Coordinates of C-alpha atoms in Angstrom, one line a residue:
X1 CA 107.2 -28.0 -25.2
X2 CA 105.3 -27.1 -22.1
X3 CA 104.7 -23.2 -21.0
X4 CA 106.3 -22.3 -18.2
X5 CA 104.0 -21.6 -15.1
X6 CA 104.4 -17.8 -15.3
X7 CA 103.2 -17.6 -18.8
X8 CA 100.2 -19.7 -17.7
X9 CA 99.3 -17.5 -14.6
X10 CA 100.4 -14.4 -15.6
X11 CA 98.2 -14.1 -19.1
X12 CA 97.5 -10.8 -21.1
X13 CA 101.2 -9.7 -21.8
X14 CA 100.7 -8.8 -24.8
X15 CA 99.4 -5.1 -24.2
X16 CA 100.4 -1.9 -25.6
X17 CA 102.8 -0.1 -23.7
X18 CA 101.4 3.3 -21.9
X19 CA 102.6 5.7 -19.7
X20 CA 101.5 3.9 -16.3
X21 CA 103.2 0.8 -17.2
X22 CA 105.8 0.1 -13.9
X23 CA 103.9 -0.7 -11.2
X24 CA 103.9 1.0 -7.5
X25 CA 103.5 -1.5 -4.8
X26 CA 101.6 -0.5 -2.0
X27 CA 99.8 -2.3 1.0
X28 CA 99.8 -6.1 1.4
X29 CA 96.8 -7.9 3.4
X30 CA 97.3 -10.7 5.0
X31 CA 93.2 -12.5 5.2
X32 CA 92.0 -14.4 8.2
X33 CA 94.0 -17.6 8.3
X34 CA 92.4 -20.7 8.3
X35 CA 93.7 -24.1 9.6
X36 CA 95.4 -25.1 6.2
X37 CA 95.4 -22.1 4.3
X38 CA 97.0 -18.7 4.2
X39 CA 95.4 -15.7 1.8
X40 CA 97.2 -12.5 0.9
X41 CA 96.3 -9.4 -1.3
X42 CA 99.0 -6.9 -2.8
X43 CA 97.1 -3.9 -3.6
X44 CA 99.2 -1.9 -6.5
X45 CA 99.0 1.1 -8.8
X46 CA 100.4 1.1 -12.6
X47 CA 101.1 -1.7 -14.7
X48 CA 98.8 -1.0 -17.0
X49 CA 100.0 -3.5 -19.5
X50 CA 99.7 -6.0 -17.1
X51 CA 103.3 -7.5 -17.5
X52 CA 103.8 -7.7 -13.3
X53 CA 103.8 -10.7 -11.7
X54 CA 104.3 -11.7 -7.9
X55 CA 106.0 -15.2 -7.0
X56 CA 105.6 -16.9 -3.9
X57 CA 108.3 -19.2 -1.2
X58 CA 106.8 -20.5 2.1
X59 CA 108.6 -22.4 4.6
X60 CA 107.4 -23.2 8.4
X61 CA 109.5 -20.7 10.7
X62 CA 112.8 -22.4 11.4
X63 CA 113.1 -24.4 8.2
X64 CA 115.7 -23.6 6.2
X65 CA 114.4 -24.9 2.8
X66 CA 111.6 -22.5 1.1
X67 CA 108.9 -23.8 -0.9
X68 CA 107.0 -22.2 -4.0
X69 CA 103.4 -21.4 -3.8
X70 CA 101.2 -20.8 -6.7
X71 CA 102.0 -16.8 -8.0
X72 CA 99.6 -14.5 -7.2
X73 CA 96.3 -14.0 -9.5
X74 CA 96.1 -10.6 -11.3
X75 CA 93.4 -8.7 -11.0
X76 CA 92.8 -5.2 -12.7
X77 CA 89.4 -4.1 -14.1
X78 CA 87.1 -7.2 -15.0
X79 CA 83.6 -5.9 -14.5
X80 CA 81.6 -8.8 -12.5
X81 CA 77.8 -9.3 -12.7
X82 CA 78.1 -6.7 -16.3
X83 CA 74.3 -7.4 -16.8
X84 CA 73.0 -6.9 -13.4
X85 CA 73.1 -3.4 -11.3
X86 CA 72.5 -4.5 -8.2
X87 CA 75.3 -6.7 -8.1
X88 CA 77.9 -5.2 -10.3
X89 CA 81.5 -5.3 -9.4
X90 CA 84.9 -3.6 -11.0
X91 CA 88.2 -5.9 -9.5
X92 CA 90.7 -3.7 -8.1
X93 CA 94.5 -3.5 -9.3
X94 CA 95.6 -6.0 -7.1
X95 CA 97.2 -9.3 -6.9
X96 CA 96.0 -12.1 -4.6
X97 CA 96.5 -15.3 -4.0
X98 CA 96.5 -18.6 -1.1
X99 CA 98.9 -21.0 0.3
X100 CA 97.0 -24.5 0.5
X101 CA 97.3 -27.7 2.8
X102 CA 99.6 -26.1 5.6
X103 CA 99.7 -27.3 9.1
X104 CA 97.5 -26.0 11.4
X105 CA 98.7 -24.1 14.7
X106 CA 102.2 -23.4 12.7
X107 CA 103.6 -20.3 12.1
X108 CA 105.1 -20.0 8.5
X109 CA 107.6 -17.7 6.9
X110 CA 105.9 -16.2 3.0
X111 CA 108.0 -14.5 0.7
X112 CA 106.0 -12.5 -2.5
X113 CA 108.2 -11.3 -4.9
X114 CA 107.2 -8.6 -7.5
X115 CA 108.9 -8.1 -10.4
X116 CA 107.7 -5.8 -13.4
X117 CA 109.9 -5.2 -16.6
X118 CA 109.0 -1.9 -16.2
X119 CA 110.1 -0.7 -13.1
X120 CA 109.0 -1.1 -9.5
X121 CA 109.9 -4.5 -8.6
X122 CA 109.5 -5.1 -4.5
X123 CA 109.8 -8.0 -1.9
X124 CA 107.7 -8.2 1.1
X125 CA 108.9 -11.0 3.6
X126 CA 106.0 -11.8 5.8
X127 CA 105.0 -14.4 8.8
X128 CA 101.2 -15.4 9.6
X129 CA 99.9 -18.6 11.8
X130 CA 97.5 -20.6 10.4
X131 CA 94.7 -21.3 13.0
X132 CA 94.8 -24.5 15.1
X133 CA 91.6 -26.7 15.7
X134 CA 89.6 -24.9 18.6
X135 CA 90.1 -26.8 21.8
X136 CA 88.1 -26.4 25.6
X137 CA 90.0 -24.4 28.6
X138 CA 91.4 -27.2 30.4
X139 CA 90.6 -25.4 33.5
X140 CA 86.8 -24.6 33.4
X141 CA 84.0 -25.9 36.0
X142 CA 82.3 -28.7 34.3
X143 CA 78.1 -27.6 34.6
X144 CA 75.7 -30.4 34.4
X145 CA 72.3 -30.1 32.5
X146 CA 69.6 -32.3 33.0
X147 CA 66.1 -32.7 31.6
X148 CA 63.7 -32.2 33.8
X149 CA 62.5 -35.7 34.1
X150 CA 65.6 -37.1 34.9
X151 CA 65.3 -38.9 37.6
X152 CA 68.6 -40.6 38.2
X153 CA 71.5 -39.3 40.1
X154 CA 73.1 -36.3 38.9
X155 CA 76.5 -34.9 39.1
X156 CA 77.0 -31.5 40.8
X157 CA 76.6 -28.3 40.2
X158 CA 73.4 -30.2 38.3
X159 CA 70.7 -27.6 36.3
X160 CA 67.6 -28.7 34.8
X161 CA 67.5 -27.5 31.3
X162 CA 70.0 -25.2 29.5
X163 CA 68.9 -22.2 30.4
X164 CA 69.8 -22.0 34.2
X165 CA 73.4 -23.8 33.5
X166 CA 74.4 -21.2 31.0
X167 CA 73.0 -18.0 33.1
X168 CA 75.6 -19.2 35.4
X169 CA 78.5 -19.7 32.7
X170 CA 81.4 -18.1 32.6
X171 CA 84.4 -18.2 30.1
X172 CA 86.3 -21.3 30.2
X173 CA 83.3 -23.8 31.3
X174 CA 82.3 -26.2 30.1
X175 CA 78.2 -27.2 30.0
X176 CA 77.6 -31.1 29.9
X177 CA 74.4 -32.0 28.6
X178 CA 73.2 -35.4 29.5
X179 CA 70.7 -37.8 27.9
X180 CA 67.1 -36.3 27.3
X181 CA 65.1 -34.3 24.8
X182 CA 64.5 -30.8 25.8
X183 CA 62.2 -28.4 24.6
X184 CA 61.2 -25.1 25.9
X185 CA 57.0 -24.5 26.4
X186 CA 55.8 -21.6 24.0
X187 CA 55.0 -19.4 26.8
X188 CA 59.0 -19.5 27.3
X189 CA 60.2 -18.6 24.0
X190 CA 61.4 -15.1 23.9
X191 CA 61.1 -13.9 20.4
X192 CA 60.2 -17.3 18.2
X193 CA 63.7 -18.6 20.3
X194 CA 63.7 -20.9 22.9
X195 CA 67.6 -20.2 23.5
X196 CA 69.1 -16.8 23.4
X197 CA 73.1 -16.7 23.8
X198 CA 75.1 -13.6 24.0
X199 CA 78.0 -13.7 26.3
X200 CA 81.4 -13.1 24.9
X201 CA 83.9 -15.6 25.6
X202 CA 87.2 -15.7 24.5
X203 CA 89.5 -18.1 22.4
X204 CA 91.5 -19.3 25.2
X205 CA 88.3 -19.7 27.3
X206 CA 85.5 -20.4 25.5
X207 CA 81.9 -21.6 26.3
X208 CA 81.7 -25.1 25.7
X209 CA 77.7 -26.8 24.9
X210 CA 78.9 -30.2 24.9
X211 CA 76.6 -33.8 25.3
X212 CA 77.6 -35.8 28.1
X213 CA 78.3 -39.0 26.6
X214 CA 75.7 -40.9 28.6
X215 CA 73.5 -41.1 26.2
X216 CA 71.4 -39.1 23.0
X217 CA 71.2 -35.2 23.8
X218 CA 68.7 -33.5 22.0
X219 CA 67.3 -30.0 21.5
X220 CA 63.6 -30.3 20.0
X221 CA 62.7 -26.7 18.8
X222 CA 59.1 -28.1 18.4
X223 CA 58.6 -25.5 15.5
X224 CA 60.3 -22.3 16.8
X225 CA 61.7 -20.1 14.0
X226 CA 65.0 -20.1 16.2
X227 CA 66.5 -23.2 18.6
X228 CA 69.4 -20.8 19.3
X229 CA 69.5 -17.1 18.6
X230 CA 73.3 -16.1 18.8
X231 CA 73.8 -13.2 17.0
X232 CA 75.6 -11.9 20.0
X233 CA 77.9 -14.8 21.2
X234 CA 81.8 -15.3 21.0
X235 CA 83.5 -18.6 21.3
X236 CA 81.1 -20.5 21.9
X237 CA 81.6 -24.5 21.3
X238 CA 78.6 -26.6 19.9
X239 CA 79.5 -30.6 20.2
X240 CA 77.8 -33.9 19.9
X241 CA 74.7 -32.3 19.9
X242 CA 71.0 -33.3 18.0
X243 CA 69.3 -30.5 17.1
X244 CA 65.8 -30.4 15.2
X245 CA 62.2 -29.2 14.5
X246 CA 63.1 -25.3 13.9
X247 CA 63.3 -22.8 10.9
X248 CA 66.9 -21.9 12.0
X249 CA 68.6 -24.4 14.3
X250 CA 71.4 -21.5 14.9
X251 CA 70.5 -18.1 14.2
X252 CA 74.2 -16.8 14.3
X253 CA 74.1 -13.7 12.0
X254 CA 71.9 -11.3 10.8
X255 CA 71.6 -7.5 12.5
X256 CA 75.0 -8.6 13.5
X257 CA 77.2 -11.2 13.5
X258 CA 78.5 -13.9 15.8
X259 CA 82.1 -15.0 16.4
X260 CA 84.2 -18.1 16.3
X261 CA 81.5 -20.4 16.8
X262 CA 82.1 -24.0 16.5
X263 CA 79.7 -27.2 15.8
X264 CA 81.7 -30.1 16.1
X265 CA 80.0 -34.1 15.7
X266 CA 76.6 -32.7 16.0
X267 CA 73.2 -33.9 14.3
X268 CA 71.4 -31.1 12.4
X269 CA 67.3 -32.5 11.4
X270 CA 63.9 -31.5 10.5
X271 CA 65.2 -27.4 9.9
X272 CA 65.6 -25.5 6.6
X273 CA 68.7 -23.6 7.8
X274 CA 70.4 -25.5 10.8
X275 CA 73.2 -22.8 10.6
X276 CA 72.2 -19.4 9.4
X277 CA 75.1 -16.5 9.9
X278 CA 73.7 -14.0 7.3
X279 CA 75.9 -10.9 8.5
X280 CA 79.5 -9.8 7.0
X281 CA 81.3 -9.1 10.3
X282 CA 80.3 -13.2 11.3
X283 CA 84.2 -14.5 11.8
X284 CA 86.1 -17.7 12.3
X285 CA 83.3 -20.4 12.7
X286 CA 84.4 -24.0 12.4
X287 CA 81.8 -26.8 11.4
X288 CA 83.6 -29.7 11.5
X289 CA 82.2 -33.8 11.4
X290 CA 78.6 -33.1 11.6
X291 CA 75.7 -34.8 9.7
X292 CA 73.3 -32.9 8.1
X293 CA 69.7 -34.2 7.3
X294 CA 67.5 -32.5 5.1
X295 CA 63.8 -32.1 4.8
X296 CA 63.7 -33.7 1.2
X297 CA 64.7 -37.4 1.1
X298 CA 63.8 -37.6 -2.4
X299 CA 65.8 -35.3 -5.0
X300 CA 64.7 -34.7 -7.7
X301 CA 65.7 -32.3 -10.3
X302 CA 65.7 -28.4 -10.0
X303 CA 62.1 -27.4 -11.3
X304 CA 60.6 -29.5 -9.0
X305 CA 61.6 -28.3 -5.7
X306 CA 62.0 -24.5 -4.1
X307 CA 64.5 -22.7 -2.7
X308 CA 64.0 -23.3 1.0
X309 CA 66.7 -24.9 2.5
X310 CA 70.4 -24.6 3.3
X311 CA 72.2 -26.4 5.2
X312 CA 75.2 -24.0 5.9
X313 CA 74.4 -20.2 5.2
X314 CA 77.4 -17.8 5.6
X315 CA 78.8 -14.5 5.6
X316 CA 82.1 -12.7 6.3
X317 CA 85.8 -14.4 7.3
X318 CA 87.9 -17.1 8.5
X319 CA 85.1 -19.8 8.2
X320 CA 85.9 -23.6 7.8
X321 CA 83.4 -26.4 6.8
X322 CA 85.5 -29.8 6.6
X323 CA 84.5 -33.3 7.1
X324 CA 80.4 -32.8 7.2
X325 CA 77.9 -35.7 5.5
X326 CA 75.4 -32.9 3.9
X327 CA 72.2 -34.2 2.2
X328 CA 68.6 -33.2 0.7
X329 CA 68.8 -29.8 1.0
X330 CA 68.3 -27.1 -2.1
X331 CA 71.5 -26.0 -0.9
X332 CA 74.5 -27.6 0.7
X333 CA 77.2 -24.5 2.0
X334 CA 76.9 -21.5 0.7
X335 CA 78.3 -17.9 1.0
X336 CA 75.8 -15.5 0.6
X337 CA 75.6 -11.5 -0.6
X338 CA 74.9 -8.6 -3.1
X339 CA 77.6 -6.2 -4.8
X340 CA 80.7 -5.9 -2.0
X341 CA 80.0 -3.1 -0.3
X342 CA 82.8 -0.4 0.6
X343 CA 84.2 -2.1 3.7
X344 CA 86.7 -4.5 3.0
X345 CA 85.8 -5.9 6.4
X346 CA 82.5 -7.3 5.6
X347 CA 83.9 -8.7 2.3
X348 CA 83.3 -12.9 1.8
X349 CA 87.4 -13.7 2.0
X350 CA 89.2 -16.3 3.1
X351 CA 86.4 -19.5 3.5
X352 CA 87.5 -22.7 3.3
X353 CA 84.8 -25.8 2.7
X354 CA 86.7 -29.3 2.1
X355 CA 87.0 -33.1 2.1
X356 CA 82.8 -33.0 3.2
X357 CA 80.4 -35.1 1.7
X358 CA 77.5 -34.0 -0.6
X359 CA 74.4 -35.8 -2.0
X360 CA 70.7 -35.3 -3.3
X361 CA 71.1 -31.0 -3.5
X362 CA 67.9 -30.3 -5.7
X363 CA 70.3 -26.9 -6.8
X364 CA 74.0 -26.5 -5.7
X365 CA 75.7 -28.6 -3.2
X366 CA 78.7 -25.4 -2.8
X367 CA 78.1 -21.9 -3.8
X368 CA 81.1 -19.6 -3.5
X369 CA 78.7 -17.1 -4.7
X370 CA 79.6 -13.0 -3.5
X371 CA 82.9 -14.4 -2.8
X372 CA 85.9 -11.8 -3.0
X373 CA 89.4 -13.3 -2.4
X374 CA 90.9 -16.4 -1.5
X375 CA 87.6 -18.4 -1.3
X376 CA 88.5 -22.7 -1.6
X377 CA 86.2 -25.8 -2.0
X378 CA 88.8 -28.5 -2.3
X379 CA 88.8 -32.3 -2.1
X380 CA 85.1 -32.7 -2.0
X381 CA 82.5 -35.8 -2.7
X382 CA 79.4 -34.3 -4.4
X383 CA 77.1 -36.4 -5.9
X384 CA 72.9 -36.5 -7.1
X385 CA 72.6 -33.3 -7.5
X386 CA 71.9 -30.5 -10.1
X387 CA 74.9 -28.3 -9.8
X388 CA 78.5 -29.1 -8.3
X389 CA 79.7 -25.7 -7.3
X390 CA 78.3 -22.5 -8.2
X391 CA 80.8 -19.3 -8.6
X392 CA 77.4 -17.1 -9.6
X393 CA 79.4 -14.8 -9.0
X394 CA 83.1 -14.6 -7.8
X395 CA 84.3 -10.9 -7.4
X396 CA 87.5 -10.7 -8.5
X397 CA 88.8 -14.1 -6.9
X398 CA 90.8 -15.7 -6.7
X399 CA 88.0 -18.5 -6.1
X400 CA 89.9 -22.1 -5.9
X401 CA 88.0 -24.7 -6.8
X402 CA 90.7 -27.7 -6.2
X403 CA 90.5 -31.6 -6.3
X404 CA 86.9 -32.3 -5.8
X405 CA 85.1 -35.5 -7.0
X406 CA 81.0 -34.6 -8.8
X407 CA 79.6 -37.3 -9.7
X408 CA 75.7 -37.4 -11.3
X409 CA 74.9 -33.7 -11.5
X410 CA 72.4 -33.1 -13.8
X411 CA 73.2 -29.6 -15.2
X412 CA 77.3 -28.3 -14.4
X413 CA 79.7 -30.0 -12.1
X414 CA 80.5 -25.9 -11.9
X415 CA 78.0 -22.9 -12.3
X416 CA 80.5 -19.8 -13.8
X417 CA 78.0 -17.7 -14.3
X418 CA 77.2 -14.0 -14.0
X419 CA 80.6 -12.9 -15.5
X420 CA 82.7 -14.3 -12.1
X421 CA 86.8 -13.5 -12.1
X422 CA 89.4 -15.1 -10.9
X423 CA 88.8 -18.6 -11.2
X424 CA 91.1 -21.2 -10.2
X425 CA 89.8 -24.7 -11.4
X426 CA 92.2 -26.9 -11.5
X427 CA 92.4 -31.1 -11.0
X428 CA 88.9 -31.9 -10.6
X429 CA 87.0 -35.2 -11.3
X430 CA 84.0 -34.4 -13.0
X431 CA 81.3 -36.9 -13.8
X432 CA 78.1 -35.3 -15.4
X433 CA 74.6 -36.9 -16.7
X434 CA 74.7 -35.5 -20.1
X435 CA 77.8 -32.9 -20.4
X436 CA 80.5 -32.0 -18.1
X437 CA 81.9 -29.5 -20.4
X438 CA 78.8 -27.5 -20.7
X439 CA 79.2 -24.2 -18.7
X440 CA 78.4 -20.9 -18.4
X441 CA 80.1 -18.8 -21.2
X442 CA 80.9 -16.2 -19.1
X443 CA 84.1 -16.6 -17.2
X444 CA 86.9 -14.3 -17.0
X445 CA 90.3 -13.7 -15.6
X446 CA 90.5 -17.8 -15.0
X447 CA 92.4 -20.9 -15.4
X448 CA 90.8 -24.2 -16.1
X449 CA 93.7 -26.9 -16.2
X450 CA 94.4 -31.0 -15.2
X451 CA 90.7 -31.9 -14.9
X452 CA 88.7 -34.4 -16.0
X453 CA 85.1 -33.8 -18.3
X454 CA 83.6 -37.0 -18.6
X455 CA 79.8 -36.6 -20.0
X456 CA 77.4 -39.4 -20.0
X457 CA 76.3 -37.6 -23.8
X458 CA 72.8 -38.6 -22.8
X459 CA 70.4 -35.1 -23.8
X460 CA 73.7 -33.3 -24.1
X461 CA 74.3 -31.0 -27.0
X462 CA 77.4 -30.8 -26.7
X463 CA 81.1 -32.0 -24.8
X464 CA 82.1 -28.4 -24.5
X465 CA 80.0 -25.4 -24.7
X466 CA 81.2 -22.3 -23.0
X467 CA 83.4 -19.5 -23.9
X468 CA 85.2 -16.4 -21.8
X469 CA 85.0 -12.5 -22.4
X470 CA 89.0 -12.1 -20.9
X471 CA 90.8 -14.4 -23.9
X472 CA 93.7 -12.1 -22.9
X473 CA 93.8 -13.7 -19.6
X474 CA 91.6 -16.8 -19.3
X475 CA 92.9 -20.3 -20.3
X476 CA 91.7 -23.7 -20.4
X477 CA 94.1 -26.4 -20.9
X478 CA 95.5 -29.9 -19.8
X479 CA 91.6 -31.3 -19.5
X480 CA 90.5 -34.4 -20.5
X481 CA 87.5 -35.1 -22.2
X482 CA 84.7 -37.6 -22.7
X483 CA 84.4 -37.4 -26.6
X484 CA 80.5 -38.4 -28.2
X485 CA 78.8 -36.7 -31.8
X486 CA 76.3 -34.6 -29.9
X487 CA 72.7 -35.5 -30.9
X488 CA 71.5 -33.8 -34.5
X489 CA 68.6 -31.0 -33.4
X490 CA 64.8 -31.5 -35.1
X491 CA 65.6 -29.0 -37.8
X492 CA 68.8 -31.6 -39.3
X493 CA 71.4 -29.3 -39.2
X494 CA 74.4 -30.5 -37.5
X495 CA 75.6 -30.2 -33.8
X496 CA 78.9 -30.1 -33.4
X497 CA 80.6 -31.7 -30.3
X498 CA 82.4 -28.1 -29.4
X499 CA 80.3 -24.3 -29.3
X500 CA 82.6 -21.4 -28.1
X501 CA 81.4 -18.2 -27.6
X502 CA 83.4 -14.4 -27.9
X503 CA 83.2 -11.4 -26.3
X504 CA 84.0 -9.2 -29.3
X505 CA 83.7 -10.9 -33.1
X506 CA 86.1 -12.6 -34.6
X507 CA 87.3 -14.1 -37.9
X508 CA 85.6 -18.0 -38.5
X509 CA 87.9 -20.5 -39.3
X510 CA 85.9 -21.8 -42.0
X511 CA 84.4 -19.0 -43.6
X512 CA 85.2 -15.0 -44.2
X513 CA 83.2 -13.5 -41.7
X514 CA 83.3 -12.4 -38.0
X515 CA 81.4 -13.9 -35.7
X516 CA 80.6 -14.3 -32.2
X517 CA 80.1 -18.1 -31.7
X518 CA 81.6 -21.1 -33.5
X519 CA 80.9 -24.6 -33.8
X520 CA 84.4 -27.1 -33.4
X521 CA 85.0 -30.7 -34.4
X522 CA 87.9 -31.6 -32.8
X523 CA 89.7 -30.1 -29.6
X524 CA 92.6 -29.2 -32.3
X525 CA 90.5 -27.1 -33.7
X526 CA 89.6 -25.4 -30.8
X527 CA 93.3 -25.3 -30.0
X528 CA 94.3 -23.5 -33.2
X529 CA 91.6 -21.1 -33.2
X530 CA 91.4 -19.8 -30.0
X531 CA 94.8 -21.2 -28.1
X532 CA 92.8 -23.8 -25.6
X533 CA 93.0 -26.8 -24.8
X534 CA 96.5 -27.4 -27.2
X535 CA 97.5 -30.2 -24.7
X536 CA 93.9 -31.9 -24.1
X537 CA 93.1 -35.3 -23.9
X538 CA 90.2 -37.2 -25.2
X539 CA 89.3 -40.4 -23.0
X540 CA 86.8 -42.1 -21.4
X541 CA 85.6 -44.0 -18.4
X542 CA 88.1 -46.9 -18.6
X543 CA 90.6 -44.1 -17.5
X544 CA 89.3 -45.4 -13.8
X545 CA 89.7 -48.3 -12.0
X546 CA 85.8 -48.4 -11.9
X547 CA 83.2 -46.2 -13.2
X548 CA 79.6 -46.2 -14.0
X549 CA 77.8 -43.9 -16.5
X550 CA 75.7 -41.5 -14.3
X551 CA 71.9 -41.6 -15.3
X552 CA 70.9 -38.5 -13.6
X553 CA 67.9 -40.8 -11.6
X554 CA 67.8 -40.6 -7.8
X555 CA 70.0 -43.5 -7.3
X556 CA 72.2 -44.9 -5.0
X557 CA 75.8 -43.9 -4.6
X558 CA 77.3 -47.2 -7.0
X559 CA 80.2 -48.7 -6.3
X560 CA 83.0 -46.7 -7.6
X561 CA 86.7 -46.5 -7.5
X562 CA 88.1 -43.5 -9.0
X563 CA 91.5 -44.2 -8.6
X564 CA 93.3 -43.7 -12.2
X565 CA 94.4 -47.0 -14.0
X566 CA 98.4 -47.7 -14.3
X567 CA 99.1 -46.4 -17.8
X568 CA 95.9 -44.8 -18.4
X569 CA 95.4 -41.1 -20.7
X570 CA 94.8 -39.3 -17.6
X571 CA 98.1 -40.4 -15.8
X572 CA 101.2 -37.7 -15.6
X573 CA 98.8 -35.6 -18.9
X574 CA 98.9 -32.7 -16.4
X575 CA 100.6 -29.2 -15.9
X576 CA 103.0 -29.1 -12.6
X577 CA 101.2 -26.3 -10.4
X578 CA 103.2 -25.5 -7.0
X579 CA 101.3 -26.3 -4.1
X580 CA 98.0 -27.6 -6.0
X581 CA 99.9 -30.7 -7.6
X582 CA 103.3 -31.0 -5.4
X583 CA 103.8 -34.9 -4.8
X584 CA 102.8 -36.0 -8.1
X585 CA 105.6 -39.6 -8.5
X586 CA 105.3 -39.6 -12.5
X587 CA 106.8 -37.6 -15.0
X588 CA 104.1 -35.0 -14.5
X589 CA 101.0 -35.1 -12.5
X590 CA 97.7 -36.6 -13.7
X591 CA 94.3 -35.0 -14.2
X592 CA 91.4 -35.3 -11.7
X593 CA 91.0 -35.2 -8.4
X594 CA 92.9 -38.2 -7.6
X595 CA 96.6 -38.6 -8.0
X596 CA 97.5 -42.5 -9.4
X597 CA 99.0 -44.0 -6.1
X598 CA 98.3 -41.3 -3.6
X599 CA 95.8 -42.4 -0.8
X600 CA 92.2 -41.1 -1.2
X601 CA 91.3 -38.6 0.8
X602 CA 88.5 -39.3 3.5
X603 CA 85.4 -37.6 2.8
X604 CA 82.5 -36.6 5.9
X605 CA 82.8 -36.8 9.1
X606 CA 85.7 -38.4 11.0
X607 CA 85.4 -40.6 13.9
X608 CA 86.3 -39.2 17.6
X609 CA 89.6 -39.6 18.5
X610 CA 88.0 -39.4 21.9
X611 CA 84.5 -39.2 23.2
X612 CA 83.0 -35.8 23.5

């Protein structure tokens, strides 16, 4: 019989009762909304025995029917980055979580119901609205920009070069950049920056810098440090532009952080750091439908490249990075930071990275590193990379890694390193060169559910090699595994398919001694000894309509069809999770990213509905 959802998500009910077991509810913090997600944190005191739970229900305002979402995740005292004094962090005593896949620009009612058997029950009814897609102001002036060599008829008001038009721009204006290549002479660059954008516009009246639609509008930095310096900019849109040849194309955060920047249908090339925004005060960026072309077209394993390029590098809150194509960088989309400071306004929270296509990353396609609460990477397509998604570390969480497809990664499909806490790794398809189930043994307070792990078996030590220092609050179950016998090492000692590590010594299942690591021959043995994978499934590539064995080489993306075959062992084999597996049509949800019979997501840039 399948366990209840709350028993899966509210692990740790066996703690010894104590004096501070009853709960005292505190403030509910509503995270910055994104287009399709809402996040919450509920601060508490007490509940030392960790047996409280918070159920979540939501509905669009005016609707009659409530829908269930995932219960909030309980955080309490997990020590992250235990071996790194510069990043060490203890998770607070809170509940936190998100509602996913909502409708943009829609107001929702959210009901949080807290129950503790030891006392202190409470209910909170909140309203929160998702953001809409950023739009220009209908009544704004149109300012026309032309290159100096333009010889045709000009629309008015006309300006030669962007700087002249920007000097006249007011909130609400649309600057239309006509075809041509725009460069700034070396003598006119300010602190090695071509353009300094520092005006304060607003959500209702942004300043829009948009390609006019009469041909390619190219901003060429000719080797500048910064093409656009916009740390002080608020609510600026960049649409349909080609930007190239500067170390930083958009330098949007270091000493302070930009607000509400929009990058839409742009092409970025010949730059190590196209979007660079490393300050915790950065807010509400929207990066959508763009093409990022990196500086390393020949992808090689991690050791043969340097950490010299990041397509999108962010700090702050409320950011959305969706429907982009990103290739040939060291990293694709990253969060940045160190040990969280004392000011929650500067934490990395409420960030969405979804429906992008990544390839050729020498290190990580996505780094959720240094995220704190309600950070989300979902429905991305990732191939030809070293690591798929890094969580090195996550400071408490939850971090959602959900319905991603990762093919031909040469080390880890996801990297839960440096004792991250609060991971929800759910319904992903991981197909790796080597072993898809070899990932760092340091994750804690995490749930790994409904995933597919299919390794090639080439040069792989184990089918599964992992572990957790918090077995009371972590669970790996309902996953599908491609089985193979690992190669025997040179010393001739047999290598078992599963290698598991423990935080504290436990009694070995075969010998009467205490151990901190152990090997198992089957999923059943692992389940009997650890409780993990009681519902795990052994399967192979034939569960898919078409899947080639990954090679680990820099090869074109093969003609894959990773939809599940009818009747395969992955169909109906998952655990139902509200909001995460809604819409499954069979007896239960399927394993992996693509539900049988459901449409395949569109990864990468979408065609514009109208010309920019």
